[in-house]
Amino acid sequence: MVLLLTLLHVFCIAEVLSCSPTMSFDGEEHWTADELDQCEMHGTEYSPNLCYAHMINYQRLNVEVLFEDPILVVFRNFASQKDVAQFLLDAKKEELSLQEVVEMNETSTTYFVSNDRLANGTFISHEGTAAISKVFKKAKAMIPFVNFEYSEDWQILSYLPGGHYRPHHDYFEYESETPLDDYTKIHGNRFATFLLVLQNAEKGGGTVFPYLRQTVLASPGDVIFWTNMRSNKELDKNSYHGACVVRKGEKVAAVLWVREKFQDLLLYPHNAGGFDFDKLINPRLKLLQGFPICK
């Protein structure tokens, strides 16, 4: 894997490329003190509200429900360790470059490198390799009420020590009513985010949701899934999230941004005006109390 670290100074460099929990990092000014504190609480065990499991196509799906509004769940052990290892191996064959941020106004869309997002990455098609295709097909089979066919290509993201992404929304906010890019005109905005963890950092690297006061640490093979919009297709402000700074090691994740087009949860919202949450976790699920998937 070739990492284009032409801006190597943006990463915290110390012995074995590690950062102490109290050491500042490039781009820290984009974070509030409270957001940073929430990131440092990643070692605290959180208790999901509910834990479910069900069988579909002879495969087990473990679901930890953190929030229902907005939807924030963790699919534990979604991909096997064998599949994760092969996915990661395929991803590391790609050339990764320093990722850009996007700025939109009424007349233009601009992409540029900024220290509020320090990560290397690339895009791979849904079925770019046999291993990647296997995970994509499993997502379609195991989470049938999310239409993954209308998602962007996989984005592979690598966060080295000092790497982070300041809190933000995945949902695109436009100054004008008409979206500027053709992809959004055709497929709609980012309905949901599907984040598969391929490799954990040794220290740091959690995913923080400041407005929910929730920092999620997932293991390789786990998926963090959340919705970015409400049932009326407007921004859900509580989906505000960030990638906490990596203090030691490397975090690698694969992300699918699911677009709003032909999404069952949007086409047939719950009578109360929100999403029909049971469709996501499946109404046939059996509540498991005290089951190890919650730990």
PDB file of C-alpha atoms in Angstrom:
ATOM      1  CA  MET A   1       0.000   0.000   0.000  1.00  0.00           C
ATOM      2  CA  VAL A   2       1.338   3.375  -0.950  1.00  0.00           C
ATOM      3  CA  LEU A   3       0.408   6.168   1.433  1.00  0.00           C
ATOM      4  CA  LEU A   4       0.855   9.608  -0.026  1.00  0.00           C
ATOM      5  CA  LEU A   5       2.177  11.385   3.021  1.00  0.00           C
ATOM      6  CA  THR A   6       3.419  14.497   1.290  1.00  0.00           C
ATOM      7  CA  LEU A   7       1.972  16.359   4.235  1.00  0.00           C
ATOM      8  CA  LEU A   8       3.558  14.058   6.784  1.00  0.00           C
ATOM      9  CA  HIS A   9       3.900  16.900   9.245  1.00  0.00           C
ATOM     10  CA  VAL A  10       0.146  16.792   9.773  1.00  0.00           C
ATOM     11  CA  PHE A  11       0.536  13.555  11.683  1.00  0.00           C
ATOM     12  CA  CYS A  12       1.782  13.390  15.246  1.00  0.00           C
ATOM     13  CA  ILE A  13       5.286  11.922  15.086  1.00  0.00           C
ATOM     14  CA  ALA A  14       6.926  10.463  18.162  1.00  0.00           C
ATOM     15  CA  GLU A  15       8.528   7.172  19.079  1.00  0.00           C
ATOM     16  CA  VAL A  16       6.949   4.401  16.971  1.00  0.00           C
ATOM     17  CA  LEU A  17       4.633   7.093  15.559  1.00  0.00           C
ATOM     18  CA  SER A  18       2.468   7.320  18.656  1.00  0.00           C
ATOM     19  CA  CYS A  19       0.811  10.192  20.489  1.00  0.00           C
ATOM     20  CA  SER A  20       0.093  10.479  24.170  1.00  0.00           C
ATOM     21  CA  PRO A  21      -3.561  11.040  25.155  1.00  0.00           C
ATOM     22  CA  THR A  22      -2.745  14.567  26.321  1.00  0.00           C
ATOM     23  CA  MET A  23      -0.627  15.596  23.327  1.00  0.00           C
ATOM     24  CA  SER A  24      -2.181  18.114  20.970  1.00  0.00           C
ATOM     25  CA  PHE A  25      -2.552  17.271  17.292  1.00  0.00           C
ATOM     26  CA  ASP A  26      -2.768  19.161  14.028  1.00  0.00           C
ATOM     27  CA  GLY A  27      -6.374  20.233  13.503  1.00  0.00           C
ATOM     28  CA  GLU A  28      -7.308  20.127  17.189  1.00  0.00           C
ATOM     29  CA  GLU A  29      -8.652  23.675  16.867  1.00  0.00           C
ATOM     30  CA  HIS A  30     -11.610  22.279  14.885  1.00  0.00           C
ATOM     31  CA  TRP A  31     -12.790  20.333  17.949  1.00  0.00           C
ATOM     32  CA  THR A  32     -14.466  21.709  21.063  1.00  0.00           C
ATOM     33  CA  ALA A  33     -13.131  20.776  24.491  1.00  0.00           C
ATOM     34  CA  ASP A  34     -16.301  18.784  25.197  1.00  0.00           C
ATOM     35  CA  GLU A  35     -15.980  16.799  21.955  1.00  0.00           C
ATOM     36  CA  LEU A  36     -12.369  15.941  22.785  1.00  0.00           C
ATOM     37  CA  ASP A  37     -13.391  14.871  26.283  1.00  0.00           C
ATOM     38  CA  GLN A  38     -16.038  12.568  24.829  1.00  0.00           C
ATOM     39  CA  CYS A  39     -13.405  10.968  22.592  1.00  0.00           C
ATOM     40  CA  GLU A  40     -11.172  10.293  25.584  1.00  0.00           C
ATOM     41  CA  MET A  41     -14.055   8.484  27.304  1.00  0.00           C
ATOM     42  CA  HIS A  42     -13.809   5.705  24.713  1.00  0.00           C
ATOM     43  CA  GLY A  43     -12.542   3.252  27.310  1.00  0.00           C
ATOM     44  CA  THR A  44     -15.788   3.494  29.265  1.00  0.00           C
ATOM     45  CA  GLU A  45     -18.101   0.573  28.634  1.00  0.00           C
ATOM     46  CA  TYR A  46     -21.420   1.709  27.230  1.00  0.00           C
ATOM     47  CA  SER A  47     -24.639  -0.237  27.603  1.00  0.00           C
ATOM     48  CA  PRO A  48     -26.829  -0.541  24.511  1.00  0.00           C
ATOM     49  CA  ASN A  49     -30.524   0.051  25.072  1.00  0.00           C
ATOM     50  CA  LEU A  50     -31.506  -3.262  23.487  1.00  0.00           C
ATOM     51  CA  CYS A  51     -29.752  -6.301  22.039  1.00  0.00           C
ATOM     52  CA  TYR A  52     -31.287  -8.433  19.327  1.00  0.00           C
ATOM     53  CA  ALA A  53     -30.247 -11.396  17.232  1.00  0.00           C
ATOM     54  CA  HIS A  54     -31.930 -13.183  14.374  1.00  0.00           C
ATOM     55  CA  MET A  55     -31.168 -15.738  11.701  1.00  0.00           C
ATOM     56  CA  ILE A  56     -31.560 -14.980   8.028  1.00  0.00           C
ATOM     57  CA  ASN A  57     -30.233 -17.181   5.240  1.00  0.00           C
ATOM     58  CA  TYR A  58     -28.731 -19.385   7.975  1.00  0.00           C
ATOM     59  CA  GLN A  59     -26.586 -16.494   9.169  1.00  0.00           C
ATOM     60  CA  ARG A  60     -26.878 -14.725  12.503  1.00  0.00           C
ATOM     61  CA  LEU A  61     -27.201 -10.944  12.753  1.00  0.00           C
ATOM     62  CA  ASN A  62     -26.365  -9.368  16.126  1.00  0.00           C
ATOM     63  CA  VAL A  63     -27.791  -5.885  16.661  1.00  0.00           C
ATOM     64  CA  GLU A  64     -26.990  -3.459  19.466  1.00  0.00           C
ATOM     65  CA  VAL A  65     -29.431  -0.549  19.551  1.00  0.00           C
ATOM     66  CA  LEU A  66     -27.849   2.641  20.870  1.00  0.00           C
ATOM     67  CA  PHE A  67     -30.519   5.088  19.651  1.00  0.00           C
ATOM     68  CA  GLU A  68     -33.753   4.829  17.693  1.00  0.00           C
ATOM     69  CA  ASP A  69     -34.014   8.541  16.812  1.00  0.00           C
ATOM     70  CA  PRO A  70     -31.751   9.014  15.009  1.00  0.00           C
ATOM     71  CA  ILE A  71     -31.132   5.367  14.258  1.00  0.00           C
ATOM     72  CA  LEU A  72     -27.719   4.379  15.618  1.00  0.00           C
ATOM     73  CA  VAL A  73     -26.958   0.667  15.829  1.00  0.00           C
ATOM     74  CA  VAL A  74     -23.922  -1.605  15.871  1.00  0.00           C
ATOM     75  CA  PHE A  75     -24.043  -4.874  13.933  1.00  0.00           C
ATOM     76  CA  ARG A  76     -21.576  -6.939  15.934  1.00  0.00           C
ATOM     77  CA  ASN A  77     -19.418  -9.514  14.114  1.00  0.00           C
ATOM     78  CA  PHE A  78     -21.134  -8.622  10.851  1.00  0.00           C
ATOM     79  CA  ALA A  79     -18.162  -9.823   8.791  1.00  0.00           C
ATOM     80  CA  SER A  80     -16.092 -12.845   9.788  1.00  0.00           C
ATOM     81  CA  GLN A  81     -12.458 -12.349  10.733  1.00  0.00           C
ATOM     82  CA  LYS A  82     -11.447 -14.273   7.613  1.00  0.00           C
ATOM     83  CA  ASP A  83     -13.497 -11.958   5.388  1.00  0.00           C
ATOM     84  CA  VAL A  84     -12.183  -8.874   7.205  1.00  0.00           C
ATOM     85  CA  ALA A  85      -8.580 -10.016   6.741  1.00  0.00           C
ATOM     86  CA  GLN A  86      -9.067 -10.535   2.999  1.00  0.00           C
ATOM     87  CA  PHE A  87     -10.985  -7.254   2.616  1.00  0.00           C
ATOM     88  CA  LEU A  88      -8.147  -5.435   4.400  1.00  0.00           C
ATOM     89  CA  LEU A  89      -5.521  -7.175   2.260  1.00  0.00           C
ATOM     90  CA  ASP A  90      -7.337  -6.132  -0.928  1.00  0.00           C
ATOM     91  CA  ALA A  91      -7.742  -2.566   0.344  1.00  0.00           C
ATOM     92  CA  LYS A  92      -4.028  -2.261   1.123  1.00  0.00           C
ATOM     93  CA  LYS A  93      -3.201  -3.068  -2.490  1.00  0.00           C
ATOM     94  CA  GLU A  94      -4.802   0.228  -3.478  1.00  0.00           C
ATOM     95  CA  GLU A  95      -2.974   3.543  -3.621  1.00  0.00           C
ATOM     96  CA  LEU A  96      -4.304   5.783  -0.879  1.00  0.00           C
ATOM     97  CA  SER A  97      -4.107   9.569  -0.987  1.00  0.00           C
ATOM     98  CA  LEU A  98      -4.692  12.319   1.546  1.00  0.00           C
ATOM     99  CA  GLN A  99      -8.443  12.948   1.623  1.00  0.00           C
ATOM    100  CA  GLU A 100     -10.057  16.275   0.832  1.00  0.00           C
ATOM    101  CA  VAL A 101     -13.017  18.129   2.279  1.00  0.00           C
ATOM    102  CA  VAL A 102     -15.762  19.665   0.167  1.00  0.00           C
ATOM    103  CA  GLU A 103     -17.111  23.206   0.296  1.00  0.00           C
ATOM    104  CA  MET A 104     -20.325  24.063  -1.553  1.00  0.00           C
ATOM    105  CA  ASN A 105     -21.965  27.368  -2.392  1.00  0.00           C
ATOM    106  CA  GLU A 106     -24.533  28.559  -4.922  1.00  0.00           C
ATOM    107  CA  THR A 107     -22.076  28.680  -7.808  1.00  0.00           C
ATOM    108  CA  SER A 108     -19.412  26.032  -7.231  1.00  0.00           C
ATOM    109  CA  THR A 109     -18.189  22.943  -5.410  1.00  0.00           C
ATOM    110  CA  THR A 110     -14.591  23.040  -4.172  1.00  0.00           C
ATOM    111  CA  TYR A 111     -12.435  20.158  -2.909  1.00  0.00           C
ATOM    112  CA  PHE A 112      -9.317  20.908  -0.902  1.00  0.00           C
ATOM    113  CA  VAL A 113      -6.961  19.429   1.705  1.00  0.00           C
ATOM    114  CA  SER A 114      -7.519  20.716   5.239  1.00  0.00           C
ATOM    115  CA  ASN A 115      -6.248  19.745   8.669  1.00  0.00           C
ATOM    116  CA  ASP A 116      -9.812  19.227   9.889  1.00  0.00           C
ATOM    117  CA  ARG A 117      -9.675  15.894   8.032  1.00  0.00           C
ATOM    118  CA  LEU A 118      -6.410  13.958   8.198  1.00  0.00           C
ATOM    119  CA  ALA A 119      -6.945  10.546   6.628  1.00  0.00           C
ATOM    120  CA  ASN A 120      -5.689   8.637   3.609  1.00  0.00           C
ATOM    121  CA  GLY A 121      -8.205   6.897   1.395  1.00  0.00           C
ATOM    122  CA  THR A 122      -9.521   5.706  -1.935  1.00  0.00           C
ATOM    123  CA  PHE A 123     -12.711   4.379  -3.520  1.00  0.00           C
ATOM    124  CA  ILE A 124     -13.396   0.771  -4.548  1.00  0.00           C
ATOM    125  CA  SER A 125     -16.495  -0.457  -6.386  1.00  0.00           C
ATOM    126  CA  HIS A 126     -19.149  -2.462  -4.543  1.00  0.00           C
ATOM    127  CA  GLU A 127     -17.837  -5.739  -5.937  1.00  0.00           C
ATOM    128  CA  GLY A 128     -14.252  -4.720  -6.684  1.00  0.00           C
ATOM    129  CA  THR A 129     -12.792  -8.022  -5.450  1.00  0.00           C
ATOM    130  CA  ALA A 130     -14.270 -11.350  -4.382  1.00  0.00           C
ATOM    131  CA  ALA A 131     -13.840 -10.514  -0.677  1.00  0.00           C
ATOM    132  CA  ILE A 132     -15.304  -7.021  -1.008  1.00  0.00           C
ATOM    133  CA  SER A 133     -18.195  -8.353  -3.087  1.00  0.00           C
ATOM    134  CA  LYS A 134     -18.953 -10.964  -0.419  1.00  0.00           C
ATOM    135  CA  VAL A 135     -19.394  -8.308   2.282  1.00  0.00           C
ATOM    136  CA  PHE A 136     -21.520  -6.108   0.009  1.00  0.00           C
ATOM    137  CA  LYS A 137     -23.821  -9.007  -0.887  1.00  0.00           C
ATOM    138  CA  LYS A 138     -24.128  -9.913   2.783  1.00  0.00           C
ATOM    139  CA  ALA A 139     -25.210  -6.356   3.604  1.00  0.00           C
ATOM    140  CA  LYS A 140     -27.960  -6.589   0.984  1.00  0.00           C
ATOM    141  CA  ALA A 141     -29.113  -9.982   2.251  1.00  0.00           C
ATOM    142  CA  MET A 142     -28.949  -9.339   5.996  1.00  0.00           C
ATOM    143  CA  ILE A 143     -30.347  -5.778   6.004  1.00  0.00           C
ATOM    144  CA  PRO A 144     -33.032  -6.071   3.301  1.00  0.00           C
ATOM    145  CA  PHE A 145     -34.906  -2.858   4.126  1.00  0.00           C
ATOM    146  CA  VAL A 146     -31.870  -0.762   3.195  1.00  0.00           C
ATOM    147  CA  ASN A 147     -31.286  -0.528  -0.559  1.00  0.00           C
ATOM    148  CA  PHE A 148     -27.510  -0.753  -0.831  1.00  0.00           C
ATOM    149  CA  GLU A 149     -27.660  -0.679  -4.631  1.00  0.00           C
ATOM    150  CA  TYR A 150     -28.126   3.071  -4.249  1.00  0.00           C
ATOM    151  CA  SER A 151     -24.965   3.682  -2.272  1.00  0.00           C
ATOM    152  CA  GLU A 152     -21.696   5.285  -3.262  1.00  0.00           C
ATOM    153  CA  ASP A 153     -18.662   3.093  -3.880  1.00  0.00           C
ATOM    154  CA  TRP A 154     -16.796   1.839  -0.836  1.00  0.00           C
ATOM    155  CA  GLN A 155     -14.501   4.468   0.585  1.00  0.00           C
ATOM    156  CA  ILE A 156     -11.471   2.975   2.298  1.00  0.00           C
ATOM    157  CA  LEU A 157     -10.112   5.243   5.043  1.00  0.00           C
ATOM    158  CA  SER A 158      -6.820   4.881   6.904  1.00  0.00           C
ATOM    159  CA  TYR A 159      -6.115   7.000   9.983  1.00  0.00           C
ATOM    160  CA  LEU A 160      -2.484   7.034  11.147  1.00  0.00           C
ATOM    161  CA  PRO A 161      -1.354   8.542  14.484  1.00  0.00           C
ATOM    162  CA  GLY A 162      -2.675  12.103  14.558  1.00  0.00           C
ATOM    163  CA  GLY A 163      -5.333  11.253  11.968  1.00  0.00           C
ATOM    164  CA  HIS A 164      -8.892  12.403  12.642  1.00  0.00           C
ATOM    165  CA  TYR A 165     -11.985  13.967  11.068  1.00  0.00           C
ATOM    166  CA  ARG A 166     -13.620  16.802  12.967  1.00  0.00           C
ATOM    167  CA  PRO A 167     -17.341  16.402  13.812  1.00  0.00           C
ATOM    168  CA  HIS A 168     -19.543  16.942  10.766  1.00  0.00           C
ATOM    169  CA  HIS A 169     -22.680  15.743   8.990  1.00  0.00           C
ATOM    170  CA  ASP A 170     -22.505  13.239   6.120  1.00  0.00           C
ATOM    171  CA  TYR A 171     -25.688  14.821   4.752  1.00  0.00           C
ATOM    172  CA  PHE A 172     -24.923  17.489   2.131  1.00  0.00           C
ATOM    173  CA  GLU A 173     -26.294  20.927   2.946  1.00  0.00           C
ATOM    174  CA  TYR A 174     -26.713  23.176  -0.088  1.00  0.00           C
ATOM    175  CA  GLU A 175     -27.143  26.930  -0.052  1.00  0.00           C
ATOM    176  CA  SER A 176     -29.532  26.674  -2.997  1.00  0.00           C
ATOM    177  CA  GLU A 177     -32.545  24.369  -3.315  1.00  0.00           C
ATOM    178  CA  THR A 178     -31.079  22.709  -6.416  1.00  0.00           C
ATOM    179  CA  PRO A 179     -28.155  20.319  -5.716  1.00  0.00           C
ATOM    180  CA  LEU A 180     -25.062  21.120  -7.703  1.00  0.00           C
ATOM    181  CA  ASP A 181     -23.767  17.628  -8.440  1.00  0.00           C
ATOM    182  CA  ASP A 182     -25.479  15.255 -10.859  1.00  0.00           C
ATOM    183  CA  TYR A 183     -25.095  12.247  -8.551  1.00  0.00           C
ATOM    184  CA  THR A 184     -27.197  13.877  -5.836  1.00  0.00           C
ATOM    185  CA  LYS A 185     -29.751  15.070  -8.389  1.00  0.00           C
ATOM    186  CA  ILE A 186     -30.272  11.452  -9.485  1.00  0.00           C
ATOM    187  CA  HIS A 187     -29.794   9.489  -6.251  1.00  0.00           C
ATOM    188  CA  GLY A 188     -30.736  11.986  -3.555  1.00  0.00           C
ATOM    189  CA  ASN A 189     -28.841  12.922  -0.417  1.00  0.00           C
ATOM    190  CA  ARG A 190     -27.015  10.630   1.997  1.00  0.00           C
ATOM    191  CA  PHE A 191     -29.755   8.743   3.815  1.00  0.00           C
ATOM    192  CA  ALA A 192     -27.524   6.557   5.992  1.00  0.00           C
ATOM    193  CA  THR A 193     -23.920   5.604   6.724  1.00  0.00           C
ATOM    194  CA  PHE A 194     -22.637   2.006   6.904  1.00  0.00           C
ATOM    195  CA  LEU A 195     -19.150   1.917   8.472  1.00  0.00           C
ATOM    196  CA  LEU A 196     -17.301  -1.410   8.552  1.00  0.00           C
ATOM    197  CA  VAL A 197     -14.254  -1.538  10.842  1.00  0.00           C
ATOM    198  CA  LEU A 198     -11.345  -3.411   9.247  1.00  0.00           C
ATOM    199  CA  GLN A 199      -8.605  -2.591  11.765  1.00  0.00           C
ATOM    200  CA  ASN A 200      -8.583  -0.921  15.181  1.00  0.00           C
ATOM    201  CA  ALA A 201      -6.107   1.656  16.385  1.00  0.00           C
ATOM    202  CA  GLU A 202      -4.151   0.650  19.476  1.00  0.00           C
ATOM    203  CA  LYS A 203      -5.235   3.888  21.175  1.00  0.00           C
ATOM    204  CA  GLY A 204      -7.976   6.318  20.186  1.00  0.00           C
ATOM    205  CA  GLY A 205      -9.892   6.200  16.924  1.00  0.00           C
ATOM    206  CA  GLY A 206     -13.452   5.946  18.215  1.00  0.00           C
ATOM    207  CA  THR A 207     -16.493   7.384  16.435  1.00  0.00           C
ATOM    208  CA  VAL A 208     -18.071  10.156  18.502  1.00  0.00           C
ATOM    209  CA  PHE A 209     -21.638  11.490  18.286  1.00  0.00           C
ATOM    210  CA  PRO A 210     -21.385  14.690  20.375  1.00  0.00           C
ATOM    211  CA  TYR A 211     -25.097  15.593  20.415  1.00  0.00           C
ATOM    212  CA  LEU A 212     -25.943  12.060  21.559  1.00  0.00           C
ATOM    213  CA  ARG A 213     -23.012  12.013  23.995  1.00  0.00           C
ATOM    214  CA  GLN A 214     -21.999   8.638  22.621  1.00  0.00           C
ATOM    215  CA  THR A 215     -18.561   7.410  21.577  1.00  0.00           C
ATOM    216  CA  VAL A 216     -18.568   4.050  19.816  1.00  0.00           C
ATOM    217  CA  LEU A 217     -15.581   1.713  19.709  1.00  0.00           C
ATOM    218  CA  ALA A 218     -16.127  -1.133  17.291  1.00  0.00           C
ATOM    219  CA  SER A 219     -13.979  -4.205  16.664  1.00  0.00           C
ATOM    220  CA  PRO A 220     -12.831  -5.497  13.265  1.00  0.00           C
ATOM    221  CA  GLY A 221     -15.861  -7.029  11.569  1.00  0.00           C
ATOM    222  CA  ASP A 222     -18.358  -4.768  13.370  1.00  0.00           C
ATOM    223  CA  VAL A 223     -20.521  -2.281  11.478  1.00  0.00           C
ATOM    224  CA  ILE A 224     -21.704   1.070  12.845  1.00  0.00           C
ATOM    225  CA  PHE A 225     -24.897   2.144  11.063  1.00  0.00           C
ATOM    226  CA  TRP A 226     -26.738   5.444  11.449  1.00  0.00           C
ATOM    227  CA  THR A 227     -29.271   7.578   9.589  1.00  0.00           C
ATOM    228  CA  ASN A 228     -28.366  11.089   8.429  1.00  0.00           C
ATOM    229  CA  MET A 229     -31.830  12.403   7.618  1.00  0.00           C
ATOM    230  CA  ARG A 230     -35.299  12.365   9.091  1.00  0.00           C
ATOM    231  CA  SER A 231     -38.302  10.739   7.425  1.00  0.00           C
ATOM    232  CA  ASN A 232     -39.111  14.081   5.716  1.00  0.00           C
ATOM    233  CA  LYS A 233     -35.639  13.872   4.072  1.00  0.00           C
ATOM    234  CA  GLU A 234     -34.326  16.880   5.956  1.00  0.00           C
ATOM    235  CA  LEU A 235     -31.042  16.830   7.874  1.00  0.00           C
ATOM    236  CA  ASP A 236     -31.070  15.026  11.213  1.00  0.00           C
ATOM    237  CA  LYS A 237     -28.843  17.323  13.238  1.00  0.00           C
ATOM    238  CA  ASN A 238     -28.199  14.589  15.814  1.00  0.00           C
ATOM    239  CA  SER A 239     -26.278  12.577  13.205  1.00  0.00           C
ATOM    240  CA  TYR A 240     -23.377  14.988  13.810  1.00  0.00           C
ATOM    241  CA  HIS A 241     -20.307  12.783  14.319  1.00  0.00           C
ATOM    242  CA  GLY A 242     -16.524  12.717  14.093  1.00  0.00           C
ATOM    243  CA  ALA A 243     -13.570  10.346  13.831  1.00  0.00           C
ATOM    244  CA  CYS A 244     -11.610  10.722  17.074  1.00  0.00           C
ATOM    245  CA  VAL A 245      -7.868  11.223  16.766  1.00  0.00           C
ATOM    246  CA  VAL A 246      -5.747   8.079  16.570  1.00  0.00           C
ATOM    247  CA  ARG A 247      -3.166   8.145  19.359  1.00  0.00           C
ATOM    248  CA  LYS A 248      -1.283   4.973  18.435  1.00  0.00           C
ATOM    249  CA  GLY A 249      -1.462   2.442  15.628  1.00  0.00           C
ATOM    250  CA  GLU A 250      -3.675   2.633  12.548  1.00  0.00           C
ATOM    251  CA  LYS A 251      -7.443   2.596  12.131  1.00  0.00           C
ATOM    252  CA  VAL A 252      -8.845   1.326   8.822  1.00  0.00           C
ATOM    253  CA  ALA A 253     -12.530   1.441   7.897  1.00  0.00           C
ATOM    254  CA  ALA A 254     -14.669   0.878   4.799  1.00  0.00           C
ATOM    255  CA  VAL A 255     -17.676   3.164   4.383  1.00  0.00           C
ATOM    256  CA  LEU A 256     -20.827   3.024   2.266  1.00  0.00           C
ATOM    257  CA  TRP A 257     -22.892   6.197   2.057  1.00  0.00           C
ATOM    258  CA  VAL A 258     -26.415   5.046   1.230  1.00  0.00           C
ATOM    259  CA  ARG A 259     -28.417   7.499  -0.873  1.00  0.00           C
ATOM    260  CA  GLU A 260     -32.116   8.253  -0.373  1.00  0.00           C
ATOM    261  CA  LYS A 261     -33.409   6.913  -3.708  1.00  0.00           C
ATOM    262  CA  PHE A 262     -35.760   3.911  -3.408  1.00  0.00           C
ATOM    263  CA  GLN A 263     -35.224   3.520   0.333  1.00  0.00           C
ATOM    264  CA  ASP A 264     -38.096   1.581   1.875  1.00  0.00           C
ATOM    265  CA  LEU A 265     -37.718   3.350   5.225  1.00  0.00           C
ATOM    266  CA  LEU A 266     -38.301   6.681   3.460  1.00  0.00           C
ATOM    267  CA  LEU A 267     -41.022   5.488   1.086  1.00  0.00           C
ATOM    268  CA  TYR A 268     -43.078   3.946   3.881  1.00  0.00           C
ATOM    269  CA  PRO A 269     -42.351   5.858   7.100  1.00  0.00           C
ATOM    270  CA  HIS A 270     -43.898   4.936  10.431  1.00  0.00           C
ATOM    271  CA  ASN A 271     -47.354   6.314  11.208  1.00  0.00           C
ATOM    272  CA  ALA A 272     -45.869   8.507  13.929  1.00  0.00           C
ATOM    273  CA  GLY A 273     -43.722  10.279  11.341  1.00  0.00           C
ATOM    274  CA  GLY A 274     -40.421   8.558  12.081  1.00  0.00           C
ATOM    275  CA  PHE A 275     -38.804   5.495  10.553  1.00  0.00           C
ATOM    276  CA  ASP A 276     -40.329   2.060  11.002  1.00  0.00           C
ATOM    277  CA  PHE A 277     -37.468   0.901  13.191  1.00  0.00           C
ATOM    278  CA  ASP A 278     -38.707  -2.701  13.357  1.00  0.00           C
ATOM    279  CA  LYS A 279     -38.014  -3.064   9.646  1.00  0.00           C
ATOM    280  CA  LEU A 280     -34.341  -2.444  10.255  1.00  0.00           C
ATOM    281  CA  ILE A 281     -33.908  -4.904  13.090  1.00  0.00           C
ATOM    282  CA  ASN A 282     -36.649  -7.238  11.771  1.00  0.00           C
ATOM    283  CA  PRO A 283     -39.936  -7.747  13.679  1.00  0.00           C
ATOM    284  CA  ARG A 284     -39.123 -11.433  14.127  1.00  0.00           C
ATOM    285  CA  LEU A 285     -36.147 -10.681  16.330  1.00  0.00           C
ATOM    286  CA  LYS A 286     -36.091 -12.102  19.798  1.00  0.00           C
ATOM    287  CA  LEU A 287     -34.906  -9.828  22.573  1.00  0.00           C
ATOM    288  CA  LEU A 288     -31.886 -11.351  24.279  1.00  0.00           C
ATOM    289  CA  GLN A 289     -31.346 -10.165  27.822  1.00  0.00           C
ATOM    290  CA  GLY A 290     -27.841 -10.389  29.231  1.00  0.00           C
ATOM    291  CA  PHE A 291     -26.499 -11.998  26.060  1.00  0.00           C
ATOM    292  CA  PRO A 292     -22.720 -11.651  25.479  1.00  0.00           C
ATOM    293  CA  ILE A 293     -23.162  -9.643  22.257  1.00  0.00           C
ATOM    294  CA  CYS A 294     -23.924  -6.645  24.487  1.00  0.00           C
ATOM    295  CA  LYS A 295     -20.484  -6.779  26.080  1.00  0.00           C
TER     296      LYS A 295
END
